[in-house]
Coordinates of C-alpha atoms in Angstrom, one line a residue:
Chain A
M1 CA 133.4 97.3 91.1
I2 CA 130.4 95.0 91.4
S3 CA 126.8 96.3 91.8
I4 CA 124.3 94.5 93.8
V5 CA 120.6 95.0 93.0
G6 CA 117.6 94.3 95.3
H7 CA 116.2 94.8 98.8
T8 CA 117.5 96.7 101.7
A9 CA 115.4 95.7 104.7
V10 CA 115.1 96.1 108.4
D11 CA 114.5 92.8 110.3
H12 CA 112.6 93.0 113.6
I13 CA 112.9 89.7 115.5
C14 CA 110.9 89.3 118.7
R15 CA 110.4 86.5 121.1
V16 CA 106.8 86.2 122.6
P17 CA 105.4 83.9 125.2
F18 CA 102.5 83.1 122.7
F19 CA 100.9 84.5 119.6
P20 CA 98.0 86.9 120.4
E21 CA 94.4 86.0 119.6
R22 CA 92.4 88.4 117.5
H23 CA 91.8 91.8 119.3
T24 CA 94.4 91.1 122.0
S25 CA 98.0 92.1 122.6
V26 CA 101.1 90.5 124.0
Y27 CA 104.3 91.9 125.6
T28 CA 107.4 90.7 123.8
L29 CA 110.1 89.0 125.8
D30 CA 112.7 90.7 123.6
H31 CA 113.0 92.6 120.4
R32 CA 116.1 92.8 118.3
I33 CA 116.6 94.9 115.1
F34 CA 119.0 93.6 112.5
F35 CA 120.2 94.9 109.2
G36 CA 118.8 92.8 106.4
G37 CA 117.5 92.5 102.8
G38 CA 119.1 90.1 100.4
A39 CA 121.0 92.7 98.3
A40 CA 122.2 94.7 101.3
N41 CA 123.4 91.4 103.0
I42 CA 125.4 90.5 99.9
A43 CA 126.9 94.0 99.6
A44 CA 127.8 94.0 103.3
G45 CA 129.5 90.6 102.8
I46 CA 131.5 91.7 99.9
A47 CA 132.5 95.0 101.5
T48 CA 133.6 93.2 104.7
L49 CA 135.7 90.7 102.6
G50 CA 137.4 93.8 101.2
E51 CA 136.0 94.4 97.7
C52 CA 134.5 97.6 96.4
C53 CA 130.8 97.2 96.1
E54 CA 127.8 99.4 95.0
L55 CA 124.3 98.7 96.3
V56 CA 121.4 99.5 94.0
S57 CA 118.4 99.5 96.3
A58 CA 115.4 101.4 97.7
V59 CA 115.3 103.0 101.1
G60 CA 112.5 104.8 102.9
S61 CA 111.8 107.7 105.1
D62 CA 113.3 106.0 108.2
F63 CA 116.7 105.5 106.5
P64 CA 118.4 109.0 106.2
G65 CA 120.6 109.7 109.2
G66 CA 119.7 106.4 110.9
A67 CA 121.8 103.5 112.1
Y68 CA 121.5 101.4 108.9
E69 CA 122.8 104.3 106.8
R70 CA 125.8 104.7 109.2
H71 CA 126.5 101.0 109.1
M72 CA 126.6 101.0 105.3
A73 CA 128.9 104.0 105.3
D74 CA 131.2 102.4 107.8
L75 CA 131.5 99.3 105.6
G76 CA 132.3 101.6 102.6
I77 CA 129.3 100.4 100.5
V78 CA 128.7 102.8 97.6
P79 CA 125.0 103.8 97.8
R80 CA 122.9 104.1 94.7
F81 CA 119.5 104.4 96.3
F82 CA 116.0 105.2 95.3
Q83 CA 115.0 107.4 98.2
V84 CA 111.3 107.0 98.9
D85 CA 109.9 109.6 101.3
D86 CA 106.4 108.4 101.8
R87 CA 107.2 104.8 102.7
P88 CA 109.5 103.0 105.2
T89 CA 112.4 100.9 104.1
A90 CA 111.3 97.3 103.5
T91 CA 110.7 95.5 106.8
A92 CA 110.4 92.0 108.0
F93 CA 108.6 91.3 111.3
M94 CA 109.4 87.9 112.8
F95 CA 107.8 86.6 116.0
N96 CA 109.0 83.4 117.6
D97 CA 106.9 81.8 120.4
A98 CA 107.9 79.6 123.3
E99 CA 107.1 76.4 121.3
G100 CA 109.6 77.4 118.6
D101 CA 107.0 78.4 116.0
Q102 CA 107.4 81.5 113.9
I103 CA 105.2 83.9 112.1
T104 CA 106.5 86.5 109.6
F105 CA 105.0 89.7 108.2
F106 CA 107.0 91.1 105.3
D107 CA 106.5 94.6 104.1
W108 CA 108.0 95.7 100.7
G109 CA 107.9 99.3 101.7
A110 CA 110.2 101.5 99.6
S111 CA 111.1 98.5 97.4
A112 CA 107.8 99.1 95.6
V113 CA 109.5 101.7 93.5
F114 CA 111.6 99.1 91.6
A115 CA 108.5 98.2 89.5
D116 CA 108.6 101.5 87.6
A117 CA 112.2 102.6 88.2
E118 CA 114.6 103.1 85.3
A119 CA 117.2 100.3 85.2
P120 CA 120.9 101.4 85.3
S121 CA 123.4 100.0 82.8
L122 CA 126.0 98.1 84.8
P123 CA 129.3 96.4 83.9
F124 CA 129.1 93.6 86.6
V125 CA 125.9 93.1 88.5
H126 CA 124.3 90.6 90.8
M127 CA 120.6 90.7 91.0
A128 CA 119.3 89.5 94.3
T129 CA 115.6 88.9 95.3
A130 CA 113.4 91.9 94.4
D131 CA 111.1 93.0 91.6
P132 CA 111.1 90.7 88.6
S133 CA 110.5 93.3 86.0
F134 CA 113.2 95.6 87.3
N135 CA 115.7 92.7 87.4
V136 CA 114.8 91.8 83.8
R137 CA 115.5 95.4 82.7
V138 CA 118.8 95.4 84.6
A139 CA 119.8 92.1 83.1
E140 CA 119.1 93.3 79.6
R141 CA 121.4 96.3 80.1
S142 CA 124.2 94.6 81.9
E143 CA 127.6 93.5 80.6
F144 CA 128.1 90.6 83.0
A145 CA 125.3 89.5 85.3
S146 CA 124.6 87.0 88.0
F147 CA 121.2 86.2 89.7
D148 CA 119.4 84.6 92.5
P149 CA 115.6 84.5 92.7
G150 CA 115.4 84.2 96.6
Q151 CA 112.2 84.7 98.6
D152 CA 110.4 86.5 95.8
I153 CA 110.7 83.6 93.4
L154 CA 106.9 83.1 93.2
K155 CA 106.6 86.6 91.7
Y156 CA 108.5 85.6 88.5
D157 CA 106.7 84.2 85.5
R158 CA 108.2 82.1 82.7
E159 CA 109.0 85.1 80.4
Q160 CA 110.9 86.9 83.1
F161 CA 113.0 83.8 83.9
E162 CA 113.7 83.3 80.2
A163 CA 114.8 86.9 79.8
I164 CA 117.0 86.8 82.8
L165 CA 118.6 83.5 81.8
E166 CA 119.4 84.9 78.4
H167 CA 121.6 87.6 79.9
I168 CA 123.2 86.1 83.0
S169 CA 126.5 84.1 83.4
I170 CA 126.0 82.9 86.9
L171 CA 122.9 81.5 88.6
F172 CA 122.5 80.9 92.3
A173 CA 119.6 78.9 93.8
N174 CA 118.8 76.7 96.7
R175 CA 117.3 73.3 95.7
H176 CA 113.7 74.5 96.2
E177 CA 114.3 77.6 94.1
A178 CA 116.1 75.6 91.4
A179 CA 113.2 73.1 91.3
R180 CA 110.6 75.9 91.1
M181 CA 112.5 77.6 88.2
A182 CA 112.9 74.4 86.3
E183 CA 109.2 73.7 86.8
V184 CA 108.1 77.1 85.6
L185 CA 110.4 76.8 82.6
G186 CA 109.3 73.2 81.8
I187 CA 112.8 71.9 81.9
S188 CA 114.9 69.6 84.2
M189 CA 117.3 71.0 86.8
D190 CA 120.2 69.7 84.6
E191 CA 118.9 71.6 81.6
L192 CA 118.5 74.7 83.8
A193 CA 122.1 74.4 84.9
D194 CA 123.3 74.1 81.3
R195 CA 121.5 77.4 80.4
V196 CA 124.2 79.4 82.1
E197 CA 128.1 79.4 82.3
I198 CA 128.0 78.7 86.0
A199 CA 125.1 77.4 88.1
V200 CA 125.5 76.9 91.9
F201 CA 122.8 75.0 93.7
T202 CA 123.0 75.2 97.5
M203 CA 121.7 72.3 99.5
D204 CA 121.8 73.3 103.2
S205 CA 123.9 71.0 105.3
A206 CA 124.7 68.8 102.2
G207 CA 126.8 71.7 100.8
C208 CA 126.5 72.9 97.3
M209 CA 126.7 71.6 93.7
L210 CA 128.7 73.5 91.1
C211 CA 127.6 73.0 87.5
T212 CA 129.9 74.4 84.9
G213 CA 130.9 73.2 81.4
G214 CA 128.6 70.2 81.7
E215 CA 130.4 69.0 84.8
R216 CA 128.9 68.6 88.3
R217 CA 130.9 68.9 91.5
T218 CA 129.8 68.8 95.1
I219 CA 131.4 71.0 97.7
P220 CA 130.7 70.0 101.4
A221 CA 129.4 72.4 103.9
V222 CA 131.5 73.6 106.8
R223 CA 129.9 72.4 110.1
V224 CA 129.7 75.1 112.8
E225 CA 127.4 75.7 115.8
A226 CA 124.6 77.5 113.9
E227 CA 122.5 80.0 115.9
D228 CA 120.5 81.3 112.9
P229 CA 120.5 79.9 109.4
T230 CA 119.0 83.2 107.9
G231 CA 121.5 84.9 105.7
A232 CA 123.6 81.9 104.8
G233 CA 122.7 82.1 101.1
D234 CA 123.5 85.8 101.0
A235 CA 126.9 85.2 102.7
F236 CA 127.6 82.4 100.3
R237 CA 127.0 84.6 97.3
A238 CA 129.1 87.4 98.9
G239 CA 132.0 85.0 99.3
F240 CA 131.6 83.5 95.8
L241 CA 131.4 86.8 94.1
T242 CA 134.3 88.3 96.0
A243 CA 136.5 85.4 95.0
Y244 CA 135.2 85.6 91.4
L245 CA 136.1 89.3 91.3
R246 CA 139.6 88.3 92.5
G247 CA 140.0 85.9 89.5
L248 CA 139.7 82.7 91.4
P249 CA 138.3 79.6 89.6
P250 CA 134.7 78.5 90.2
V251 CA 135.4 75.7 92.6
R252 CA 137.5 78.0 94.8
C253 CA 134.7 80.6 94.6
C254 CA 132.4 77.9 96.0
T255 CA 134.7 76.9 98.9
I256 CA 135.1 80.6 99.8
G257 CA 131.3 81.0 99.6
T258 CA 130.8 78.0 101.9
V259 CA 133.3 79.3 104.5
T260 CA 131.8 82.8 104.4
A261 CA 128.3 81.3 105.0
S262 CA 129.6 79.4 108.0
F263 CA 130.4 82.6 109.8
A264 CA 127.0 84.2 109.0
V265 CA 125.0 81.4 110.7
E266 CA 127.0 81.5 113.9
R267 CA 125.1 84.7 115.1
M268 CA 121.5 86.0 114.9
G269 CA 121.1 88.4 112.0
C270 CA 122.3 88.3 108.4
Q271 CA 125.1 90.9 108.8
T272 CA 126.2 90.3 112.4
N273 CA 129.1 88.1 111.9
L274 CA 130.4 88.5 108.4
P275 CA 134.2 87.7 108.1
T276 CA 137.0 89.8 106.8
W277 CA 139.1 88.1 104.1
E278 CA 141.7 87.2 106.7
R279 CA 139.2 85.5 109.1
M280 CA 137.7 83.7 106.1
A281 CA 141.1 82.6 104.8
E282 CA 142.0 81.2 108.2
R283 CA 139.0 79.0 108.4
H284 CA 139.3 78.1 104.7
R285 CA 142.8 76.8 105.4
Q286 CA 141.4 74.4 108.1
H287 CA 138.7 73.0 105.9
F288 CA 139.7 73.3 102.2
G289 CA 143.4 74.2 102.4
P290 CA 145.1 77.5 101.5
I291 CA 143.5 79.9 99.1
T292 CA 145.9 80.0 96.1
E293 CA 145.4 83.1 94.1
A294 CA 144.8 82.0 90.5
Chain B
M1 CA 108.4 124.1 132.5
I2 CA 106.5 120.8 132.8
S3 CA 108.3 117.4 132.7
I4 CA 106.5 114.4 131.2
V5 CA 107.7 111.0 132.4
G6 CA 107.2 107.7 130.6
H7 CA 107.4 105.8 127.3
T8 CA 108.8 107.0 124.0
A9 CA 107.7 104.4 121.5
V10 CA 107.7 103.7 117.7
D11 CA 104.4 102.4 116.4
H12 CA 104.4 100.1 113.3
I13 CA 100.9 99.7 111.9
C14 CA 100.4 97.3 109.1
R15 CA 97.4 96.1 107.1
V16 CA 97.5 92.4 106.1
P17 CA 95.1 90.3 104.0
F18 CA 95.0 87.7 106.9
F19 CA 97.0 86.8 110.0
P20 CA 99.6 84.1 109.2
E21 CA 99.4 80.6 110.5
R22 CA 102.3 79.1 112.4
H23 CA 105.4 78.8 110.3
T24 CA 104.1 80.9 107.5
S25 CA 104.5 84.4 106.3
V26 CA 102.3 87.1 104.8
Y27 CA 103.1 90.2 102.6
T28 CA 101.7 93.3 104.2
L29 CA 99.4 95.6 102.2
D30 CA 101.0 98.6 103.8
H31 CA 103.1 99.6 106.7
R32 CA 103.2 102.9 108.4
I33 CA 105.6 104.1 111.1
F34 CA 104.2 106.6 113.6
F35 CA 105.8 108.4 116.5
G36 CA 104.2 107.2 119.7
G37 CA 104.6 106.3 123.4
G38 CA 102.3 107.9 126.0
A39 CA 104.7 110.4 127.5
A40 CA 106.2 111.4 124.1
N41 CA 102.6 111.9 122.7
I42 CA 101.7 114.2 125.6
A43 CA 105.0 116.1 125.3
A44 CA 104.5 116.5 121.5
G45 CA 100.9 117.8 122.2
I46 CA 102.1 120.4 124.8
A47 CA 105.0 121.5 122.6
T48 CA 102.7 121.9 119.6
L49 CA 100.2 124.0 121.7
G50 CA 103.2 126.2 122.5
E51 CA 104.3 125.4 126.0
C52 CA 107.8 124.5 127.1
C53 CA 108.1 120.8 127.9
E54 CA 110.7 118.4 129.0
L55 CA 110.5 114.6 128.2
V56 CA 111.9 112.2 130.7
S57 CA 112.1 109.0 128.8
A58 CA 114.1 106.0 127.6
V59 CA 115.3 105.6 124.0
G60 CA 117.3 102.9 122.3
S61 CA 120.0 102.3 119.8
D62 CA 117.8 103.2 116.8
F63 CA 117.0 106.7 118.2
P64 CA 120.2 108.8 117.8
G65 CA 120.3 110.6 114.5
G66 CA 116.9 109.1 113.4
A67 CA 113.6 110.6 112.3
Y68 CA 112.0 110.6 115.8
E69 CA 114.9 112.5 117.3
R70 CA 114.6 115.1 114.6
H71 CA 110.9 115.3 115.0
M72 CA 111.2 116.0 118.8
A73 CA 114.0 118.6 118.1
D74 CA 111.7 120.3 115.6
L75 CA 109.0 120.5 118.2
G76 CA 111.4 122.0 120.7
I77 CA 110.9 119.2 123.3
V78 CA 113.7 119.3 125.8
P79 CA 115.2 115.8 125.9
R80 CA 116.1 114.2 129.3
F81 CA 116.7 110.7 128.0
F82 CA 118.1 107.4 129.3
Q83 CA 120.0 106.3 126.2
V84 CA 120.1 102.5 126.1
D85 CA 122.6 101.2 123.6
D86 CA 121.8 97.5 123.6
R87 CA 118.0 97.7 123.1
P88 CA 115.7 99.4 120.6
T89 CA 113.3 102.1 121.6
A90 CA 110.0 100.7 122.9
T91 CA 108.0 99.5 119.9
A92 CA 104.4 98.6 119.2
F93 CA 103.6 96.3 116.3
M94 CA 100.0 96.4 115.2
F95 CA 98.5 94.3 112.4
N96 CA 95.0 94.8 111.1
D97 CA 93.4 92.2 108.9
A98 CA 90.7 92.5 106.2
E99 CA 88.0 91.7 108.7
G100 CA 88.9 94.6 110.9
D101 CA 90.5 92.5 113.6
Q102 CA 93.8 93.6 115.2
I103 CA 96.7 91.9 117.0
T104 CA 99.4 93.8 118.8
F105 CA 102.9 93.0 120.0
F106 CA 104.3 95.5 122.5
D107 CA 108.0 95.6 123.2
W108 CA 109.2 97.6 126.2
G109 CA 112.7 97.9 124.8
A110 CA 114.7 100.7 126.3
S111 CA 111.9 101.5 128.8
A112 CA 113.2 98.5 130.8
V113 CA 115.8 100.9 132.3
F114 CA 113.2 102.8 134.3
A115 CA 113.0 100.0 136.8
D116 CA 116.5 100.7 138.2
A117 CA 116.9 104.3 137.1
E118 CA 117.4 107.2 139.6
A119 CA 114.3 109.4 139.7
P120 CA 114.8 113.1 139.1
S121 CA 113.4 115.7 141.4
L122 CA 111.0 117.8 139.4
P123 CA 108.9 121.0 140.1
F124 CA 105.9 120.1 137.9
V125 CA 105.6 116.6 136.5
H126 CA 103.1 114.4 134.7
M127 CA 103.7 110.7 135.0
A128 CA 102.4 108.8 132.0
T129 CA 102.1 105.0 131.6
A130 CA 105.5 103.4 132.3
D131 CA 107.3 101.6 135.1
P132 CA 105.3 101.7 138.4
S133 CA 108.3 101.8 140.7
F134 CA 110.0 104.6 138.8
N135 CA 106.7 106.6 138.8
V136 CA 106.5 106.1 142.6
R137 CA 110.0 107.4 143.1
V138 CA 109.3 110.4 140.8
A139 CA 106.1 111.2 142.6
E140 CA 107.8 111.1 146.0
R141 CA 110.4 113.7 144.8
S142 CA 108.1 116.0 142.9
E143 CA 106.7 119.3 144.0
F144 CA 103.5 119.1 141.9
A145 CA 102.5 116.0 140.1
S146 CA 99.8 114.6 137.9
F147 CA 99.4 110.9 136.8
D148 CA 97.7 108.6 134.4
P149 CA 98.1 104.8 134.7
G150 CA 97.4 104.0 131.0
Q151 CA 98.1 100.7 129.3
D152 CA 100.5 99.5 132.0
I153 CA 97.8 99.7 134.7
L154 CA 98.0 96.0 135.4
K155 CA 101.6 96.4 136.5
Y156 CA 100.7 98.5 139.5
D157 CA 100.0 97.0 142.9
R158 CA 98.0 98.6 145.8
E159 CA 101.1 100.0 147.5
Q160 CA 102.2 101.7 144.4
F161 CA 98.8 103.3 143.7
E162 CA 98.7 104.4 147.4
A163 CA 102.2 106.0 147.2
I164 CA 101.3 107.8 144.0
L165 CA 97.9 109.1 145.2
E166 CA 99.6 110.5 148.3
H167 CA 101.8 112.8 146.1
I168 CA 99.7 113.8 143.1
S169 CA 97.3 116.7 142.7
I170 CA 95.7 115.6 139.3
L171 CA 94.6 112.1 138.3
F172 CA 93.6 111.2 134.7
A173 CA 92.0 107.8 133.9
N174 CA 89.5 106.4 131.5
R175 CA 86.5 104.6 133.0
H176 CA 88.1 101.2 132.8
E177 CA 91.3 102.4 134.4
A178 CA 89.5 104.3 137.1
A179 CA 87.4 101.2 137.9
R180 CA 90.6 99.0 138.0
M181 CA 92.3 101.5 140.3
A182 CA 89.3 101.7 142.7
E183 CA 89.1 97.9 142.7
V184 CA 92.8 97.4 143.6
L185 CA 92.5 100.1 146.3
G186 CA 89.2 98.6 147.6
I187 CA 87.4 101.9 147.4
S188 CA 84.6 103.4 145.2
M189 CA 85.3 105.5 142.1
D190 CA 83.9 108.5 144.0
E191 CA 86.3 107.9 146.9
L192 CA 89.1 107.6 144.4
A193 CA 88.2 111.0 142.9
D194 CA 88.2 112.5 146.4
R195 CA 91.7 111.3 147.1
V196 CA 93.1 114.1 144.7
E197 CA 92.5 117.8 144.1
I198 CA 91.4 117.2 140.6
A199 CA 90.3 113.9 139.0
V200 CA 89.3 113.6 135.3
F201 CA 87.7 110.5 134.1
T202 CA 87.4 110.3 130.3
M203 CA 84.4 108.3 128.9
D204 CA 85.0 108.1 125.1
S205 CA 82.1 109.6 123.1
A206 CA 80.3 110.4 126.4
G207 CA 82.9 113.1 127.1
C208 CA 84.7 113.4 130.5
M209 CA 83.8 113.9 134.1
L210 CA 85.6 116.5 136.2
C211 CA 85.7 115.8 139.9
T212 CA 87.0 118.6 142.1
G213 CA 86.2 119.9 145.6
G214 CA 83.5 117.2 145.9
E215 CA 81.7 118.5 142.8
R216 CA 81.1 116.5 139.6
R217 CA 80.7 118.1 136.2
T218 CA 80.4 116.4 132.8
I219 CA 82.0 117.9 129.7
P220 CA 80.6 116.6 126.4
A221 CA 83.0 115.3 123.7
V222 CA 83.5 117.1 120.4
R223 CA 82.1 115.0 117.5
V224 CA 84.5 114.7 114.5
E225 CA 85.1 112.2 111.8
A226 CA 87.4 109.9 113.7
E227 CA 90.0 107.9 111.7
D228 CA 91.9 106.4 114.6
P229 CA 91.0 106.8 118.3
T230 CA 94.6 105.9 119.5
G231 CA 96.2 108.9 121.2
A232 CA 93.0 110.7 122.1
G233 CA 93.7 110.3 125.9
D234 CA 97.3 111.6 125.5
A235 CA 96.1 114.6 123.4
F236 CA 93.4 115.3 126.1
R237 CA 96.1 115.4 128.8
A238 CA 98.3 117.6 126.6
G239 CA 95.5 120.1 126.2
F240 CA 94.5 120.0 129.8
L241 CA 98.0 120.4 131.2
T242 CA 98.9 123.2 128.8
A243 CA 95.7 125.1 129.9
Y244 CA 96.6 124.4 133.5
L245 CA 100.1 125.8 133.0
R246 CA 98.5 128.9 131.6
G247 CA 96.5 129.3 134.8
L248 CA 93.0 128.4 133.4
P249 CA 90.4 126.9 135.7
P250 CA 89.8 123.1 135.7
V251 CA 86.6 123.1 133.6
R252 CA 88.4 125.2 130.9
C253 CA 91.3 122.8 131.1
C254 CA 88.8 120.0 130.3
T255 CA 87.2 121.7 127.4
I256 CA 90.6 122.5 125.9
G257 CA 91.7 118.9 126.5
T258 CA 88.5 117.7 124.7
V259 CA 89.1 120.0 121.7
T260 CA 92.8 118.9 121.5
A261 CA 91.8 115.3 121.5
S262 CA 89.3 115.9 118.7
F263 CA 92.2 116.8 116.4
A264 CA 94.3 113.8 117.3
V265 CA 91.6 111.2 116.3
E266 CA 91.1 112.7 112.8
R267 CA 94.3 111.1 111.5
M268 CA 96.2 107.8 112.0
G269 CA 99.0 108.1 114.5
C270 CA 99.1 109.8 117.9
Q271 CA 101.2 112.8 116.9
T272 CA 100.0 113.2 113.3
N273 CA 97.4 116.0 113.7
L274 CA 98.1 117.8 117.0
P275 CA 96.9 121.4 116.9
T276 CA 98.6 124.6 117.6
W277 CA 97.0 126.8 120.3
E278 CA 95.4 128.9 117.5
R279 CA 93.8 125.9 115.7
M280 CA 92.6 124.6 119.0
A281 CA 91.2 127.9 120.1
E282 CA 89.3 128.3 116.8
R283 CA 87.5 124.9 117.2
H284 CA 87.1 125.6 120.9
R285 CA 85.2 128.8 120.1
Q286 CA 82.7 126.8 117.9
H287 CA 82.0 124.2 120.6
F288 CA 82.6 125.8 124.0
G289 CA 82.9 129.5 123.2
P290 CA 86.0 131.7 123.5
I291 CA 88.8 130.8 125.8
T292 CA 89.0 133.5 128.4
E293 CA 92.3 133.7 130.0
A294 CA 91.8 133.3 133.8

């Protein structure tokens, strides 16, 4: 079983006619609540693809008995939660106006407990965006680890990146994150890639680059009608890690990650349209040929 | 039993260092979730004071099994809900910056169903802020009705105010709402007061004015250390209506409403510090003397 470490979050997405001025209010045109948080998104992706998955995360007073808890239970995600009773679950508030502009408020909520929490010792762990110090402690105690810095990348310092790179086998980053990591470490992106067994740098519509054993290989993206790019990276990692758990070679893990991500962007919300292994395999066949079990 | 008609809402209140510019995000300093919505606040107040109370409201997909449902059940509020499965419960998002400015986003959510919902026939009903057309239909079918226009006052037109005034016995409004109603109706505030058996105009720290039988009487406010004025009006109405249900005369209903409101403002959130009858009676004794049952 794989363990995913990081945020569980609730995403509130609202359309508004305009952003309110100070001391005023505005009625929203709509308001949708989505299940989110990087680690929870990856866990949901893996569980939907059919692999056993544990989520090491923090949830707040609004979580027990609620819709998100039921959703996770329905997916068969194994919960390993820090239950925080005096804070809400981490929450993102996103407001989109009529001109297509967006403002976001992100509340860490229950995820604040990571800073002082005891890190579990895990056989196979992916560390998603969350508290740097907790992720360092998890990495140090893990047997096999993978990592993506995600939206909290600016919270990591050089020592924390060094400690994590020393213990991980797989690194995921988009090009901005990879550039930032390389800059903080004072090395090139090539040197960064060579610090780990497998590095995967995602490049939006340009696909992804797989770096392993000194080799570089580009895998093209799958073009679909995208409604919401949020969650593409998490779905990619879910697909990649599920394929990796099933013993498939890195390039196949990348094509499966790419196809999984193509489903996630077709609907609003990060967990709204995650594919089963069969749906993923069908689209994979059209774009990359059949999945041959290694 | 009294029925309260109107919004159930979830209030998210966040502190932020600054409001984000377009296309940027900000981490919140804290985020608290409170139980809110005008009708639900009044129902919670009445239930806490010890009277039986039914809440006629709309709730969304996030409500069943969640903390708010449990909270209402604990209070003994009798639910009479329109359950809306494709929208969240009405939600208020309030963000306060370091300079003390606030912006608010209000989502009607599940409350949108009021517009087309069939109105129940109720023996004793208070209509809180919500859909004007639904409130008109409720008023027409009620045996004894009371009303406050609240934050949705701008949604009411002259015909709707006229239809409601024709059927209600008690009108609550703060001075801005009373002025607005009088303006829309083309009458003076005195004439507005004389359209109903009892009119109560609240005036913040100046207390409230009771208008009944052509007489005017001012009841002073109870001074307390106020942390959050939100919910004062709802708590006032809860206190007033509970006292009215117990057969107390209008001036006593006003002093009990005033004392109940003084508790609500002492804590953040509209339902955080509602008093039991005993706590209320104790403070009432200090400010207005003992409550003598009529």
